[in-house]
C-alpha positions as a LaTeX table, in Angstrom:
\begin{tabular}{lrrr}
\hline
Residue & $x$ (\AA) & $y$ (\AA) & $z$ (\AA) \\
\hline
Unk1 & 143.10 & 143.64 & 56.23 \\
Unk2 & 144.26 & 141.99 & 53.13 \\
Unk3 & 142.16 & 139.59 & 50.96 \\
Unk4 & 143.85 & 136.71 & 52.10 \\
Unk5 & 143.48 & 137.69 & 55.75 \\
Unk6 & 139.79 & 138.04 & 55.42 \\
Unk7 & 139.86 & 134.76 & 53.68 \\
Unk8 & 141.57 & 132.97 & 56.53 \\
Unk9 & 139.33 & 134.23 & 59.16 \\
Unk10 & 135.78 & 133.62 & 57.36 \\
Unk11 & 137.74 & 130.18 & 57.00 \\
Unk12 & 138.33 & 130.17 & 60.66 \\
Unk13 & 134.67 & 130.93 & 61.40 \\
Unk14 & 133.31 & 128.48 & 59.24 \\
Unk15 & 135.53 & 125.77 & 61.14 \\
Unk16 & 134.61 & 127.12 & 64.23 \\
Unk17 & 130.70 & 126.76 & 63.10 \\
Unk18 & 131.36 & 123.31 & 62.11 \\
Unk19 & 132.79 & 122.15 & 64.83 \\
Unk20 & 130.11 & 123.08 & 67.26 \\
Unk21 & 127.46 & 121.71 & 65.04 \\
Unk22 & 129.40 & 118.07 & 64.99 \\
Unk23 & 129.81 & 118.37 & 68.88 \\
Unk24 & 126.02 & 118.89 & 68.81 \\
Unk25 & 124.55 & 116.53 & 66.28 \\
Unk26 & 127.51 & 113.92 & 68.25 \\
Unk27 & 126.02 & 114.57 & 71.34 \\
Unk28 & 122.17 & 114.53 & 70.33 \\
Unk29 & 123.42 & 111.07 & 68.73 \\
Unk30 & 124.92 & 109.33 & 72.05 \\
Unk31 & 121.63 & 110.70 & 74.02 \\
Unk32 & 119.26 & 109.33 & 71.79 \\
Unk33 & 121.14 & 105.82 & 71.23 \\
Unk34 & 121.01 & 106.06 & 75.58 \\
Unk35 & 117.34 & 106.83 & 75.26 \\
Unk36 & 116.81 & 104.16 & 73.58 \\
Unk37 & 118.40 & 101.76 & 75.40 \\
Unk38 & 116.81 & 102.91 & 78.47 \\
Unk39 & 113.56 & 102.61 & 77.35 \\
Unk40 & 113.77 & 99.30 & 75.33 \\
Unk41 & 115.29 & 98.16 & 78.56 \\
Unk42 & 112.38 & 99.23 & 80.49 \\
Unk43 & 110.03 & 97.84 & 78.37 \\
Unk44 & 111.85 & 94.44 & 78.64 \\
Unk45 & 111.74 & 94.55 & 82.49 \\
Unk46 & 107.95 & 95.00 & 82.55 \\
Unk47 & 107.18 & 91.93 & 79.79 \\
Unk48 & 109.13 & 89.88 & 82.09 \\
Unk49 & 107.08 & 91.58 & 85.13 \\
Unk50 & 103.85 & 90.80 & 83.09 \\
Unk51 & 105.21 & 87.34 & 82.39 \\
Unk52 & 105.65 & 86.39 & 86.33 \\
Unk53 & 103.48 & 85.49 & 88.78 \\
Unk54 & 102.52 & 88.64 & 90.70 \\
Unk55 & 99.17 & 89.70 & 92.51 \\
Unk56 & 97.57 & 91.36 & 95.17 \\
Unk57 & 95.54 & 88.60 & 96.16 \\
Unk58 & 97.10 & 86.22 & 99.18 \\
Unk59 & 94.37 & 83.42 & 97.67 \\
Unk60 & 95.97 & 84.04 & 94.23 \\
Unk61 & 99.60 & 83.07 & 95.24 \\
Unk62 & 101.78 & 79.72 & 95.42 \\
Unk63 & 102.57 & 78.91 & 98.72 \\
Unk64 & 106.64 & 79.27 & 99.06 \\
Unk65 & 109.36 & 79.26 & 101.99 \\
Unk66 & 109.63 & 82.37 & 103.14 \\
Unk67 & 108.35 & 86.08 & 102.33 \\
Unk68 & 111.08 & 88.79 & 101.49 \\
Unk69 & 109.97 & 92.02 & 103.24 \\
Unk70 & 112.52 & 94.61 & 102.19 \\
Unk71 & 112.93 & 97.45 & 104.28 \\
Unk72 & 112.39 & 101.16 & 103.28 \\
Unk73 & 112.95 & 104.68 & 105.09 \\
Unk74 & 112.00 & 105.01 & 108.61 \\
Unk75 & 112.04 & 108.23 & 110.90 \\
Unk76 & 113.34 & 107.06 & 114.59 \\
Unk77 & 111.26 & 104.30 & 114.95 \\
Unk78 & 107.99 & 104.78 & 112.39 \\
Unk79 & 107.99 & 102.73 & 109.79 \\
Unk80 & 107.57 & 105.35 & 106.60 \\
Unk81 & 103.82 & 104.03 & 104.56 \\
Unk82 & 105.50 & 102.34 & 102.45 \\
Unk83 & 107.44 & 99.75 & 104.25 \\
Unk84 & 104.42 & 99.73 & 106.69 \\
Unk85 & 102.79 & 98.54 & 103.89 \\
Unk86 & 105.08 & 96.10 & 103.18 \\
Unk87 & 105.01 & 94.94 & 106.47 \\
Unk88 & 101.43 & 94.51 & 106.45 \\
Unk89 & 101.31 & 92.63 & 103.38 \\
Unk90 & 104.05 & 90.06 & 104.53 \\
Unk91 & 102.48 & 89.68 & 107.42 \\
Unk92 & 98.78 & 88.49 & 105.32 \\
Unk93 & 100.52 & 86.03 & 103.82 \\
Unk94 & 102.07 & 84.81 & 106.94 \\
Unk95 & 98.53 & 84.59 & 108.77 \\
Unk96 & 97.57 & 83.35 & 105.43 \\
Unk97 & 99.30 & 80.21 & 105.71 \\
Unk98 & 101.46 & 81.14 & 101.98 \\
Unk99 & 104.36 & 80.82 & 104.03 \\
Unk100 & 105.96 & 79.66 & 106.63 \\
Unk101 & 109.19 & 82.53 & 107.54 \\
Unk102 & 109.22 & 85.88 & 107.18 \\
Unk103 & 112.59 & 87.53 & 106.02 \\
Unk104 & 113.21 & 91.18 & 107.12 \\
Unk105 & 116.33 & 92.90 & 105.01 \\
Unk106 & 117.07 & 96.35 & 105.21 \\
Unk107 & 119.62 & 98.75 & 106.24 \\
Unk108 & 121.25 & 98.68 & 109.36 \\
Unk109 & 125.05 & 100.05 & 108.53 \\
Unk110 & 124.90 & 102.87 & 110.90 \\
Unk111 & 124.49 & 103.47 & 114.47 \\
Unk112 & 121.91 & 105.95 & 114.59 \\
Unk113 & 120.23 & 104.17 & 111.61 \\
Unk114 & 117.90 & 101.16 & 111.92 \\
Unk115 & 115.26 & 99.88 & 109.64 \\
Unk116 & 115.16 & 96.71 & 110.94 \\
Unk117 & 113.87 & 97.11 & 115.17 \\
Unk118 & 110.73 & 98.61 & 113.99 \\
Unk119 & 110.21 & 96.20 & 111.34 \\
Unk120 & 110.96 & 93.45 & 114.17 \\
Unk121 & 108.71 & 94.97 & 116.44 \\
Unk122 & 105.80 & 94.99 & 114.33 \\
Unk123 & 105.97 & 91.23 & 113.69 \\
Unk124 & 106.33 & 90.44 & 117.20 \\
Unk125 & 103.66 & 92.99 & 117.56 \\
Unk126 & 101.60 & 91.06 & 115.67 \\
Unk127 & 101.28 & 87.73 & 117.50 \\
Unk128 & 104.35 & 86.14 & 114.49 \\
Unk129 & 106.30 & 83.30 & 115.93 \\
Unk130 & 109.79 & 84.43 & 117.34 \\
Unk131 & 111.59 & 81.37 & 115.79 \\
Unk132 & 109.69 & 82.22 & 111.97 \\
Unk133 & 111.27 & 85.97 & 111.87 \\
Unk134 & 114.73 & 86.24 & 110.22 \\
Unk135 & 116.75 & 89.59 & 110.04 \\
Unk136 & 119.00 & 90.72 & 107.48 \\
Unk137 & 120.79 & 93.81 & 108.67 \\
Unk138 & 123.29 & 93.87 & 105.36 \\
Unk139 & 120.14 & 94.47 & 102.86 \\
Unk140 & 121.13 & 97.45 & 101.79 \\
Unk141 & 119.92 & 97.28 & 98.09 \\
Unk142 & 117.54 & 94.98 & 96.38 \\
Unk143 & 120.72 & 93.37 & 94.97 \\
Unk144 & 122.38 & 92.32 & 98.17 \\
Unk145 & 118.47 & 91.38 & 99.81 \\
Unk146 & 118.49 & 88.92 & 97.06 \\
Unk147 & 121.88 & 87.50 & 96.82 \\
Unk148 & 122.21 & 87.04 & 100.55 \\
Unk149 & 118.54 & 85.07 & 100.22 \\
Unk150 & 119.84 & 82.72 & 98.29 \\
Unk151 & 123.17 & 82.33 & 99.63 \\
Unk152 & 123.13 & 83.06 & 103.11 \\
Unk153 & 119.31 & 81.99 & 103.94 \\
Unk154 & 119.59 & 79.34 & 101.77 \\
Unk155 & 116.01 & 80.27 & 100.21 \\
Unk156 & 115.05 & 78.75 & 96.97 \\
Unk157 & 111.21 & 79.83 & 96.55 \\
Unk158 & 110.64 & 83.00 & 98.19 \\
Unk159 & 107.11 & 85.59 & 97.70 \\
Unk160 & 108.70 & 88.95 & 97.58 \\
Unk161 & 106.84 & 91.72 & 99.18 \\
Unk162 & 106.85 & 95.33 & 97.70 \\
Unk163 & 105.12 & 98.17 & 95.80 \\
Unk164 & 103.99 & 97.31 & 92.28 \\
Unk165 & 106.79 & 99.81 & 90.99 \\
Unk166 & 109.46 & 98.25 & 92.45 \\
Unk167 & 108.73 & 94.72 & 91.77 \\
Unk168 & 109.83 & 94.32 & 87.72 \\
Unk169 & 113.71 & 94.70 & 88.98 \\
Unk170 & 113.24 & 92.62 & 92.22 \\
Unk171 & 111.58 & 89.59 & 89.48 \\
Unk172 & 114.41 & 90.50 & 87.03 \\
Unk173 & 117.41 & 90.33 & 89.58 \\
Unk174 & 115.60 & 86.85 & 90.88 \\
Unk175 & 115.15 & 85.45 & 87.54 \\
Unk176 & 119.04 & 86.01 & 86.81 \\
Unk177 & 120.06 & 84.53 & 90.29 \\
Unk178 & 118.06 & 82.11 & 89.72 \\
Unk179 & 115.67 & 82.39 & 92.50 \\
Unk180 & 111.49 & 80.87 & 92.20 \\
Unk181 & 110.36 & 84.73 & 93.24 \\
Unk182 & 106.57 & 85.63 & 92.75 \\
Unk183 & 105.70 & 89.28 & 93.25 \\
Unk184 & 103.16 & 90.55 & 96.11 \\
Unk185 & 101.97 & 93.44 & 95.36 \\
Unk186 & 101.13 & 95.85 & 98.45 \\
Unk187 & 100.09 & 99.19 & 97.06 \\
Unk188 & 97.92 & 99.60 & 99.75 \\
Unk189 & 97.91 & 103.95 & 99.09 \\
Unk190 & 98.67 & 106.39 & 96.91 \\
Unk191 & 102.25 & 107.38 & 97.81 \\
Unk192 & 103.56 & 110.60 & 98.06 \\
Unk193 & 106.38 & 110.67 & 96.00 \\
Unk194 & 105.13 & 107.69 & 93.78 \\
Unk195 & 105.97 & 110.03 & 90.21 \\
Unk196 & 109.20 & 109.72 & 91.60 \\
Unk197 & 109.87 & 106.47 & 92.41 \\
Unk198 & 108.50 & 105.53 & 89.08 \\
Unk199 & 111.14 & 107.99 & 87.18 \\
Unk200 & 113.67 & 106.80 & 89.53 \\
Unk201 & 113.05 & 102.93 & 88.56 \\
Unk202 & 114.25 & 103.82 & 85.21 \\
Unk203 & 118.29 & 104.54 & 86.08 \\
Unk204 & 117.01 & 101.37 & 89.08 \\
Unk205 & 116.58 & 99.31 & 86.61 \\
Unk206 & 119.79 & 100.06 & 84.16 \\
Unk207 & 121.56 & 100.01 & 87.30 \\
Unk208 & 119.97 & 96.33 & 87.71 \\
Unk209 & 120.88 & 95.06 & 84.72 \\
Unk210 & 125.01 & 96.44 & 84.89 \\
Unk211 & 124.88 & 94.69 & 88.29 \\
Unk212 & 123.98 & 91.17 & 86.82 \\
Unk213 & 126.46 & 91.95 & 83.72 \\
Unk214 & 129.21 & 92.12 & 85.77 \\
Unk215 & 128.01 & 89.88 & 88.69 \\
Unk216 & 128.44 & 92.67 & 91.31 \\
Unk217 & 128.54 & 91.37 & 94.66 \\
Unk218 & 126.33 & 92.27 & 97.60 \\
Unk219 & 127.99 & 94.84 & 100.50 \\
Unk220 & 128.47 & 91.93 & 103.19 \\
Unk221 & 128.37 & 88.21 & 102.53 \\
Unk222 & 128.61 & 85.67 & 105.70 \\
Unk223 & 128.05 & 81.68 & 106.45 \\
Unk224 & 125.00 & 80.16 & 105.13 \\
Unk225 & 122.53 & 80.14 & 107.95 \\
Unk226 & 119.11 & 78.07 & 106.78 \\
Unk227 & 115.95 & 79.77 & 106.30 \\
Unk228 & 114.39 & 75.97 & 108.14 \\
Unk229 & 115.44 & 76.99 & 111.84 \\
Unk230 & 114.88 & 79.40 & 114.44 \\
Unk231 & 115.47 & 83.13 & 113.08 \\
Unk232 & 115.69 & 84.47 & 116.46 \\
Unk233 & 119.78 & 84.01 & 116.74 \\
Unk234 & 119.68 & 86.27 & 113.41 \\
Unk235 & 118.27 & 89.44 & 115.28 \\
Unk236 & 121.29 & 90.66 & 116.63 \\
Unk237 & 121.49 & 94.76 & 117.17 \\
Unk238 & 117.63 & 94.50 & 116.45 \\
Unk239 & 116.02 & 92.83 & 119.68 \\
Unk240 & 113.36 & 95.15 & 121.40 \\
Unk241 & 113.30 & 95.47 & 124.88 \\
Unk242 & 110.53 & 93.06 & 125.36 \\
Unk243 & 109.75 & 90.12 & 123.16 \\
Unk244 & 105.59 & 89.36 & 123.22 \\
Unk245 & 104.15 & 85.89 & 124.49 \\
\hline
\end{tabular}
């Protein structure tokens, strides 16, 4: 090998070296400028969280139109604890007297999938008037439980019923719709995957704030339908087989 072709390939490997170490340092760059973002994001979320009115307490509360129960996983027809607890907690504030509807969204876009019967059966269950229970079978993210609120229900000043975790997105998203939303907070157990949920909120809440930047749209619309009638024409596909007296 000649001097000059021992030149070129130290050369070469020097390049080569280089070039990996830019790709590297580049990349540690981008996921550190992301990191940050993230987190000052997160931290923005919960001073507006800390800023709203939120408790566990029905006595500590406004009184508004309606409470938002939004549905979670269910397996057949038992609620998971979660939205049991959420269930439970809407329904305090109903027998409460903080409001006067209760507004069940969740996911019902499948056939063999249906959050919404068991969370209809457990209001019925519990002695709630037929006519104050409305159904939302297109809430399939907090998003579209939210928008379709406002636009379909017509709601203005809603109590929104969830797990402390969740509730610094759902107070965001109503803040930028424009929505009066307090938070209810119905931790009512230690959950077993409550680590992840709270690592999961992070993306959530990213996700969250993309949504409202480029005014993403819920799943389904439909006609306005006011939150100040009957809700019973609203439980289509979710009617049990026996309504209580």
């Amino acid at each position: 090998m000649t001097n000059r072709d021992s030149y070129i390939n130290k050369t070469l490997r020097f390049l080569s070296r280089v070039k990996w170490k830019s790709l590297f340092l580049g990349l540690l760059v981008i996921f550190g400028i992301l990191s940050f973002v993230t987190l000052a994001s997160n931290l923005g979320f919960w001073i507006l969280y800390e800023n709203s009115v939120h408790t566990n307490h029905p006595s500590e509360i406004p009184e508004a139109d309606v409470a938002i129960v939004p549905g979670a996983a269910v397996y057949g027809k038992t609620p998971s604890p979660i939205l049991m607890d959420r269930l439970a907690c809407g329904l305090e504030l109903y027998k409460a007297g903080k409001v006067k509807k209760i507004l069940l969204s969740g996911d019902n876009g499948k056939t063999d999938y249906n959050e919404l019967r068991p969370m209809l059966e457990y209001m019925l269950s519990h002695q709630v008037k037929p006519d104050d229970i409305f159904v939302d079978h297109a809430g399939f993210r907090t998003l579209d439980t939210l928008i379709r609120a406002k636009e379909v229900f017509l709601v203005t000043k809603a109590i929104f019923v969830s797990q402390s975790f969740f509730l610094p997105r759902a107070m965001y998203l109503g803040k930028e719709l424009e929505l009066e939303l307090y938070g209810y907070e119905c931790n009512l157990r230690t959950y077993k995957k409550e680590t992840y949920y709270l690592f999961r909120e992070f993306s959530a809440r990213m996700l969250a704030w993309w949504d409202i930047q480029w005014d993403t749209p819920p799943k389904y619309l439909g006609k306005p339908y006011s939150i100040e009638g009957s809700g019973m024409s609203t439980w289509k596909g979710s009617i049990p087989v026996s309504i209580p007296k």
